[in-house]
Amino acid sequence: MIRKMKIAGALLGAFALTEAGITTYFYRRTMMRSRLKTERTMKMSGTDWSQYIPKMQERKAFLFAQPREDIWQQSEDGLRLHASWIPNDGAKKVVICFHGYTSQGMTDYVGLSDYYLKNGFAMLLVDERAHGESEGKYVGFGCRDRFDALVWIDWVIETCGPEVQILLHGISMGASTVLMTGALGLPLQVKGLVSDCAFTSPKYVFTHVLHSMYHLPAFPLIQISDRVNRRKAGYGLDECNAAREASKIKVPILLIHGSSDTFVPCSMCEEIYRNCPQGTKKLIVDGAGHAESYFKDPETYERTLTEFIGGIII
């Protein structure tokens, strides 16, 4: 009996060490800036971006030809935050853009910059914490970035004046940031939110990825990671959930998602939509993968944007 108990204890100890090792591995490569890899995220997203290279190169040339300025602000917890400001001849309509995981502002809005600049918007392209030129050791996944977003909104109002009209547009992690920000209470200058392929919370998107891509159970990896993240990054993995926060938003919302998104499933968009205020608009782009909706069907995407903006911004 004693021998069996020793064997069982050894097996449990080995299992615990294995779980701890797996958790540490996934936590570091997911949450720590030093371990982030854009190529890995693109591969996991499942979207074939090679088919759009000609259009993306054309739009990138247009975007990078615009006069722009590097803007620096400080977060509430002391990080130096960066954004690229494209004033577009002093426009009084401004879109503040929030990018996806492992990306940066001047990358994710290569396509949409053509639409916004040609429709008279100035653009503030934000690098979220731990991305681009912004400081930060740990990814905020919208939970921390929502407070940074308020800093950028205040900067736009101070720079452009109280008559400015602001739209927040986010893609993937940036979309969750936008929805979480909306629930905090916004200045009157913010007229609406555009959320393209948002996830509900880090907890649930991590659970989905563990199940669908790694065929691993979420327990106890998520629970351990949650405790570690509270200690290191200052927030819980389900502390801020875009689906829960959506019910608190007081400005018009446009939700966009691809029907074939395997990275952030379209079911998350539907969950968010069910919690949004009455009158929220929704566009599901047939056959689009993660963050692909604009390139998959630009005509419908732009028409939907135009109709949405036309109802909220003069």
Tab-separated table of C-alpha atoms in Angstrom:
chain	number	residue	atom	x	y	z
A	1	MET	CA	0.000	0.000	0.000
A	2	ILE	CA	2.810	2.407	0.912
A	3	ARG	CA	4.562	1.613	-2.360
A	4	LYS	CA	1.355	2.308	-4.318
A	5	MET	CA	0.895	5.597	-2.503
A	6	LYS	CA	4.443	6.620	-3.345
A	7	ILE	CA	3.903	5.764	-7.002
A	8	ALA	CA	0.629	7.704	-7.038
A	9	GLY	CA	2.331	10.658	-5.361
A	10	ALA	CA	5.143	10.579	-7.889
A	11	LEU	CA	2.677	10.449	-10.769
A	12	LEU	CA	0.692	13.363	-9.366
A	13	GLY	CA	3.886	15.328	-8.877
A	14	ALA	CA	4.985	14.618	-12.435
A	15	PHE	CA	1.542	15.627	-13.722
A	16	ALA	CA	1.652	18.884	-11.759
A	17	LEU	CA	5.100	19.696	-13.098
A	18	THR	CA	3.968	18.944	-16.645
A	19	GLU	CA	0.905	21.179	-16.274
A	20	ALA	CA	3.032	23.963	-14.795
A	21	GLY	CA	5.494	23.664	-17.659
A	22	ILE	CA	2.768	23.758	-20.321
A	23	THR	CA	1.085	26.716	-18.639
A	24	THR	CA	4.349	28.652	-18.393
A	25	TYR	CA	5.088	27.960	-22.056
A	26	PHE	CA	1.701	29.140	-23.334
A	27	TYR	CA	1.511	32.089	-20.959
A	28	ARG	CA	4.886	33.462	-21.975
A	29	ARG	CA	4.342	33.118	-25.708
A	30	THR	CA	0.846	34.637	-25.469
A	31	MET	CA	1.169	37.425	-22.913
A	32	MET	CA	4.796	38.564	-22.899
A	33	ARG	CA	5.903	41.099	-25.464
A	34	SER	CA	9.323	39.478	-25.806
A	35	ARG	CA	7.728	36.234	-27.018
A	36	LEU	CA	5.150	37.642	-29.457
A	37	LYS	CA	5.494	36.688	-33.128
A	38	THR	CA	3.323	38.223	-35.850
A	39	GLU	CA	4.021	35.324	-38.207
A	40	ARG	CA	2.707	32.820	-35.666
A	41	THR	CA	-0.491	34.816	-35.154
A	42	MET	CA	-1.072	35.094	-38.899
A	43	LYS	CA	-0.629	31.347	-39.295
A	44	MET	CA	-3.017	30.621	-36.424
A	45	SER	CA	-5.632	33.002	-37.820
A	46	GLY	CA	-5.955	30.808	-40.907
A	47	THR	CA	-6.452	33.730	-43.324
A	48	ASP	CA	-4.660	33.528	-46.682
A	49	TRP	CA	-3.318	37.066	-47.016
A	50	SER	CA	-1.175	36.308	-50.093
A	51	GLN	CA	-4.182	36.802	-52.399
A	52	TYR	CA	-4.483	40.428	-51.272
A	53	ILE	CA	-0.834	41.461	-51.579
A	54	PRO	CA	-1.240	43.670	-54.704
A	55	LYS	CA	-4.078	45.685	-53.135
A	56	MET	CA	-2.287	45.885	-49.794
A	57	GLN	CA	0.904	47.165	-51.407
A	58	GLU	CA	-1.057	49.829	-53.307
A	59	ARG	CA	-2.904	50.953	-50.177
A	60	LYS	CA	0.291	50.902	-48.095
A	61	ALA	CA	1.993	53.235	-50.560
A	62	PHE	CA	-0.967	55.627	-50.316
A	63	LEU	CA	-1.028	55.523	-46.501
A	64	PHE	CA	2.701	56.022	-46.042
A	65	ALA	CA	2.677	58.941	-48.478
A	66	GLN	CA	0.389	60.945	-46.167
A	67	PRO	CA	1.862	63.606	-43.869
A	68	ARG	CA	1.934	62.113	-40.385
A	69	GLU	CA	3.284	62.792	-36.926
A	70	ASP	CA	4.399	60.547	-34.073
A	71	ILE	CA	2.346	61.245	-30.948
A	72	TRP	CA	3.337	60.171	-27.444
A	73	GLN	CA	1.148	59.987	-24.352
A	74	GLN	CA	1.456	58.407	-20.907
A	75	SER	CA	-0.871	55.690	-19.638
A	76	GLU	CA	-2.390	55.789	-16.169
A	77	ASP	CA	0.196	53.233	-15.045
A	78	GLY	CA	3.172	55.118	-16.467
A	79	LEU	CA	3.754	53.522	-19.891
A	80	ARG	CA	4.859	55.644	-22.847
A	81	LEU	CA	2.230	55.117	-25.547
A	82	HIS	CA	2.644	55.791	-29.258
A	83	ALA	CA	0.281	56.604	-32.109
A	84	SER	CA	0.618	57.888	-35.676
A	85	TRP	CA	-1.431	61.026	-36.406
A	86	ILE	CA	-2.614	61.750	-39.959
A	87	PRO	CA	-4.402	65.135	-39.793
A	88	ASN	CA	-5.819	65.020	-43.342
A	89	ASP	CA	-5.772	68.797	-43.827
A	90	GLY	CA	-7.238	69.594	-40.432
A	91	ALA	CA	-10.342	67.418	-40.730
A	92	LYS	CA	-12.861	67.714	-37.888
A	93	LYS	CA	-13.897	64.072	-38.218
A	94	VAL	CA	-11.417	61.683	-36.603
A	95	VAL	CA	-11.275	57.897	-36.515
A	96	ILE	CA	-9.148	56.405	-33.747
A	97	CYS	CA	-7.951	52.991	-34.878
A	98	PHE	CA	-7.011	50.025	-32.685
A	99	HIS	CA	-5.131	47.078	-34.188
A	100	GLY	CA	-5.096	43.338	-33.596
A	101	TYR	CA	-2.888	41.059	-31.522
A	102	THR	CA	0.851	41.206	-32.406
A	103	SER	CA	0.222	43.916	-35.015
A	104	GLN	CA	0.401	47.736	-34.929
A	105	GLY	CA	-1.640	50.698	-36.097
A	106	MET	CA	0.130	51.477	-39.359
A	107	THR	CA	-0.167	47.815	-40.399
A	108	ASP	CA	-3.772	46.836	-39.741
A	109	TYR	CA	-5.286	49.927	-41.356
A	110	VAL	CA	-3.448	49.805	-44.661
A	111	GLY	CA	-6.693	48.820	-46.379
A	112	LEU	CA	-9.194	50.996	-44.528
A	113	SER	CA	-7.015	54.118	-44.611
A	114	ASP	CA	-8.060	54.604	-48.227
A	115	TYR	CA	-11.723	54.710	-47.214
A	116	TYR	CA	-11.326	56.974	-44.203
A	117	LEU	CA	-8.917	59.500	-45.703
A	118	LYS	CA	-10.909	59.837	-48.921
A	119	ASN	CA	-14.078	60.357	-46.870
A	120	GLY	CA	-12.622	63.313	-44.989
A	121	PHE	CA	-11.444	61.680	-41.766
A	122	ALA	CA	-8.240	62.398	-39.915
A	123	MET	CA	-6.757	59.190	-38.478
A	124	LEU	CA	-5.061	58.381	-35.190
A	125	LEU	CA	-3.453	54.944	-35.574
A	126	VAL	CA	-2.715	53.646	-32.095
A	127	ASP	CA	-0.017	51.170	-31.078
A	128	GLU	CA	-1.624	49.319	-28.172
A	129	ARG	CA	0.502	48.604	-25.092
A	130	ALA	CA	3.276	46.039	-25.622
A	131	HIS	CA	2.926	46.543	-29.398
A	132	GLY	CA	4.639	48.704	-31.994
A	133	GLU	CA	6.433	51.643	-30.407
A	134	SER	CA	4.316	51.680	-27.246
A	135	GLU	CA	5.870	50.465	-24.016
A	136	GLY	CA	4.638	47.500	-22.014
A	137	LYS	CA	5.874	44.064	-21.009
A	138	TYR	CA	2.480	42.329	-20.999
A	139	VAL	CA	-0.333	42.394	-23.582
A	140	GLY	CA	-3.462	44.216	-22.379
A	141	PHE	CA	-6.009	42.296	-24.516
A	142	GLY	CA	-8.378	45.250	-24.294
A	143	CYS	CA	-8.725	44.933	-20.524
A	144	ARG	CA	-5.848	47.347	-19.902
A	145	ASP	CA	-5.982	49.047	-23.319
A	146	ARG	CA	-9.465	50.449	-22.669
A	147	PHE	CA	-7.986	52.933	-20.212
A	148	ASP	CA	-5.260	53.840	-22.720
A	149	ALA	CA	-8.017	54.493	-25.268
A	150	LEU	CA	-9.481	57.176	-23.014
A	151	VAL	CA	-6.082	58.902	-23.031
A	152	TRP	CA	-6.129	58.975	-26.845
A	153	ILE	CA	-9.709	60.244	-26.973
A	154	ASP	CA	-8.769	63.111	-24.654
A	155	TRP	CA	-5.745	63.902	-26.838
A	156	VAL	CA	-7.911	64.146	-29.972
A	157	ILE	CA	-10.413	66.461	-28.270
A	158	GLU	CA	-7.642	68.675	-26.906
A	159	THR	CA	-5.889	68.782	-30.293
A	160	CYS	CA	-8.896	69.212	-32.582
A	161	GLY	CA	-11.227	71.165	-30.325
A	162	PRO	CA	-14.559	70.381	-28.631
A	163	GLU	CA	-16.438	70.370	-31.950
A	164	VAL	CA	-14.534	67.309	-33.230
A	165	GLN	CA	-16.545	64.176	-34.041
A	166	ILE	CA	-14.845	60.881	-33.179
A	167	LEU	CA	-15.347	57.323	-34.370
A	168	LEU	CA	-13.570	54.383	-32.695
A	169	HIS	CA	-12.676	51.495	-35.017
A	170	GLY	CA	-11.070	48.284	-33.810
A	171	ILE	CA	-9.944	45.036	-35.441
A	172	SER	CA	-9.712	41.770	-33.444
A	173	MET	CA	-8.054	42.648	-30.111
A	174	GLY	CA	-8.597	46.283	-31.060
A	175	ALA	CA	-12.294	45.594	-31.590
A	176	SER	CA	-12.578	44.173	-28.079
A	177	THR	CA	-10.685	47.238	-26.838
A	178	VAL	CA	-13.228	49.526	-28.508
A	179	LEU	CA	-16.218	47.719	-26.973
A	180	MET	CA	-14.630	47.595	-23.525
A	181	THR	CA	-13.803	51.310	-23.810
A	182	GLY	CA	-17.376	52.133	-24.775
A	183	ALA	CA	-18.629	50.717	-21.503
A	184	LEU	CA	-16.514	53.134	-19.451
A	185	GLY	CA	-18.541	56.170	-20.448
A	186	LEU	CA	-17.389	58.344	-23.328
A	187	PRO	CA	-17.152	62.067	-24.042
A	188	LEU	CA	-19.939	63.499	-26.206
A	189	GLN	CA	-17.466	63.844	-29.071
A	190	VAL	CA	-17.372	60.058	-29.521
A	191	LYS	CA	-20.258	59.331	-31.872
A	192	GLY	CA	-19.958	55.586	-32.508
A	193	LEU	CA	-17.974	52.347	-32.367
A	194	VAL	CA	-16.983	49.931	-35.133
A	195	SER	CA	-15.973	46.472	-33.925
A	196	ASP	CA	-14.479	44.093	-36.517
A	197	CYS	CA	-14.074	40.465	-35.286
A	198	ALA	CA	-13.962	41.131	-31.539
A	199	PHE	CA	-13.518	38.360	-28.996
A	200	THR	CA	-15.521	38.319	-25.771
A	201	SER	CA	-12.587	38.025	-23.350
A	202	PRO	CA	-9.033	36.631	-23.267
A	203	LYS	CA	-10.285	33.673	-21.222
A	204	TYR	CA	-12.730	32.497	-23.854
A	205	VAL	CA	-10.581	33.105	-26.911
A	206	PHE	CA	-7.688	31.264	-25.209
A	207	THR	CA	-10.050	28.397	-24.353
A	208	HIS	CA	-11.175	28.227	-27.978
A	209	VAL	CA	-7.584	28.195	-29.271
A	210	LEU	CA	-6.512	25.501	-26.782
A	211	HIS	CA	-9.418	23.286	-27.859
A	212	SER	CA	-9.406	23.896	-31.609
A	213	MET	CA	-5.709	24.250	-32.406
A	214	TYR	CA	-3.833	22.426	-29.668
A	215	HIS	CA	-6.502	19.875	-28.640
A	216	LEU	CA	-5.804	20.615	-24.987
A	217	PRO	CA	-8.267	21.051	-22.107
A	218	ALA	CA	-8.632	24.571	-20.750
A	219	PHE	CA	-8.484	23.340	-17.143
A	220	PRO	CA	-6.210	23.990	-15.317
A	221	LEU	CA	-4.172	26.031	-17.822
A	222	ILE	CA	-6.628	28.933	-17.918
A	223	GLN	CA	-7.100	29.037	-14.162
A	224	ILE	CA	-3.353	29.042	-13.490
A	225	SER	CA	-2.743	31.643	-16.221
A	226	ASP	CA	-5.480	33.829	-14.752
A	227	ARG	CA	-3.763	33.896	-11.357
A	228	VAL	CA	-0.377	34.564	-12.921
A	229	ASN	CA	-1.758	37.349	-15.104
A	230	ARG	CA	-3.469	39.085	-12.192
A	231	ARG	CA	-0.133	39.189	-10.422
A	232	LYS	CA	2.056	40.159	-13.370
A	233	ALA	CA	-0.157	42.143	-15.771
A	234	GLY	CA	-2.739	43.460	-13.316
A	235	TYR	CA	-5.955	41.974	-14.681
A	236	GLY	CA	-7.909	38.722	-14.814
A	237	LEU	CA	-8.516	36.932	-18.099
A	238	ASP	CA	-12.284	37.386	-17.818
A	239	GLU	CA	-12.204	40.547	-15.734
A	240	CYS	CA	-13.465	42.544	-18.683
A	241	ASN	CA	-15.684	40.748	-21.177
A	242	ALA	CA	-16.861	42.555	-24.318
A	243	ALA	CA	-20.182	40.687	-24.296
A	244	ARG	CA	-20.937	41.794	-20.740
A	245	GLU	CA	-19.658	45.321	-21.315
A	246	ALA	CA	-21.731	45.797	-24.471
A	247	SER	CA	-24.927	46.344	-22.506
A	248	LYS	CA	-23.415	49.473	-20.908
A	249	ILE	CA	-22.541	51.229	-24.183
A	250	LYS	CA	-24.568	54.385	-24.906
A	251	VAL	CA	-23.373	55.204	-28.453
A	252	PRO	CA	-24.266	53.462	-31.740
A	253	ILE	CA	-22.372	50.259	-32.514
A	254	LEU	CA	-21.524	48.445	-35.755
A	255	LEU	CA	-20.391	44.833	-35.355
A	256	ILE	CA	-18.560	43.118	-38.232
A	257	HIS	CA	-17.387	39.506	-38.402
A	258	GLY	CA	-16.420	36.889	-40.954
A	259	SER	CA	-18.630	33.803	-41.105
A	260	SER	CA	-15.563	31.564	-41.596
A	261	ASP	CA	-13.441	32.979	-38.778
A	262	THR	CA	-11.784	30.019	-37.042
A	263	PHE	CA	-9.526	32.088	-34.759
A	264	VAL	CA	-12.258	34.176	-33.107
A	265	PRO	CA	-15.459	32.280	-33.931
A	266	CYS	CA	-18.441	34.190	-35.274
A	267	SER	CA	-20.442	32.890	-32.303
A	268	MET	CA	-18.590	35.453	-30.171
A	269	CYS	CA	-19.958	38.232	-32.378
A	270	GLU	CA	-23.461	36.824	-31.927
A	271	GLU	CA	-23.001	36.709	-28.153
A	272	ILE	CA	-21.839	40.321	-28.114
A	273	TYR	CA	-24.726	41.341	-30.381
A	274	ARG	CA	-27.299	39.775	-28.028
A	275	ASN	CA	-26.012	42.017	-25.252
A	276	CYS	CA	-25.784	45.225	-27.276
A	277	PRO	CA	-28.354	48.019	-27.019
A	278	GLN	CA	-31.305	47.934	-29.390
A	279	GLY	CA	-30.461	49.385	-32.783
A	280	THR	CA	-26.934	47.960	-32.975
A	281	LYS	CA	-25.961	47.171	-36.570
A	282	LYS	CA	-24.366	43.878	-37.591
A	283	LEU	CA	-22.581	42.739	-40.754
A	284	ILE	CA	-21.545	39.098	-41.189
A	285	VAL	CA	-19.337	38.739	-44.271
A	286	ASP	CA	-19.920	35.369	-45.894
A	287	GLY	CA	-16.780	33.259	-46.256
A	288	ALA	CA	-14.448	35.757	-44.574
A	289	GLY	CA	-11.797	34.497	-42.179
A	290	HIS	CA	-10.268	36.340	-39.261
A	291	ALA	CA	-9.873	40.090	-39.940
A	292	GLU	CA	-10.517	39.385	-43.631
A	293	SER	CA	-13.950	40.960	-43.992
A	294	TYR	CA	-12.792	44.232	-45.571
A	295	PHE	CA	-10.647	42.533	-48.200
A	296	LYS	CA	-13.156	39.740	-48.841
A	297	ASP	CA	-16.015	42.112	-49.662
A	298	PRO	CA	-14.816	45.741	-49.667
A	299	GLU	CA	-17.920	47.050	-51.429
A	300	THR	CA	-20.327	45.751	-48.795
A	301	TYR	CA	-17.981	46.706	-45.968
A	302	GLU	CA	-17.624	50.295	-47.223
A	303	ARG	CA	-21.329	50.656	-47.971
A	304	THR	CA	-22.192	49.447	-44.474
A	305	LEU	CA	-19.646	51.841	-42.956
A	306	THR	CA	-21.027	54.747	-44.983
A	307	GLU	CA	-24.613	54.020	-43.911
A	308	PHE	CA	-23.571	53.671	-40.270
A	309	ILE	CA	-21.428	56.822	-40.218
A	310	GLY	CA	-24.045	58.790	-42.111
A	311	GLY	CA	-26.471	58.280	-39.268
A	312	ILE	CA	-24.138	59.521	-36.524
A	313	ILE	CA	-21.592	61.984	-37.970
A	314	ILE	CA	-22.393	65.156	-39.883
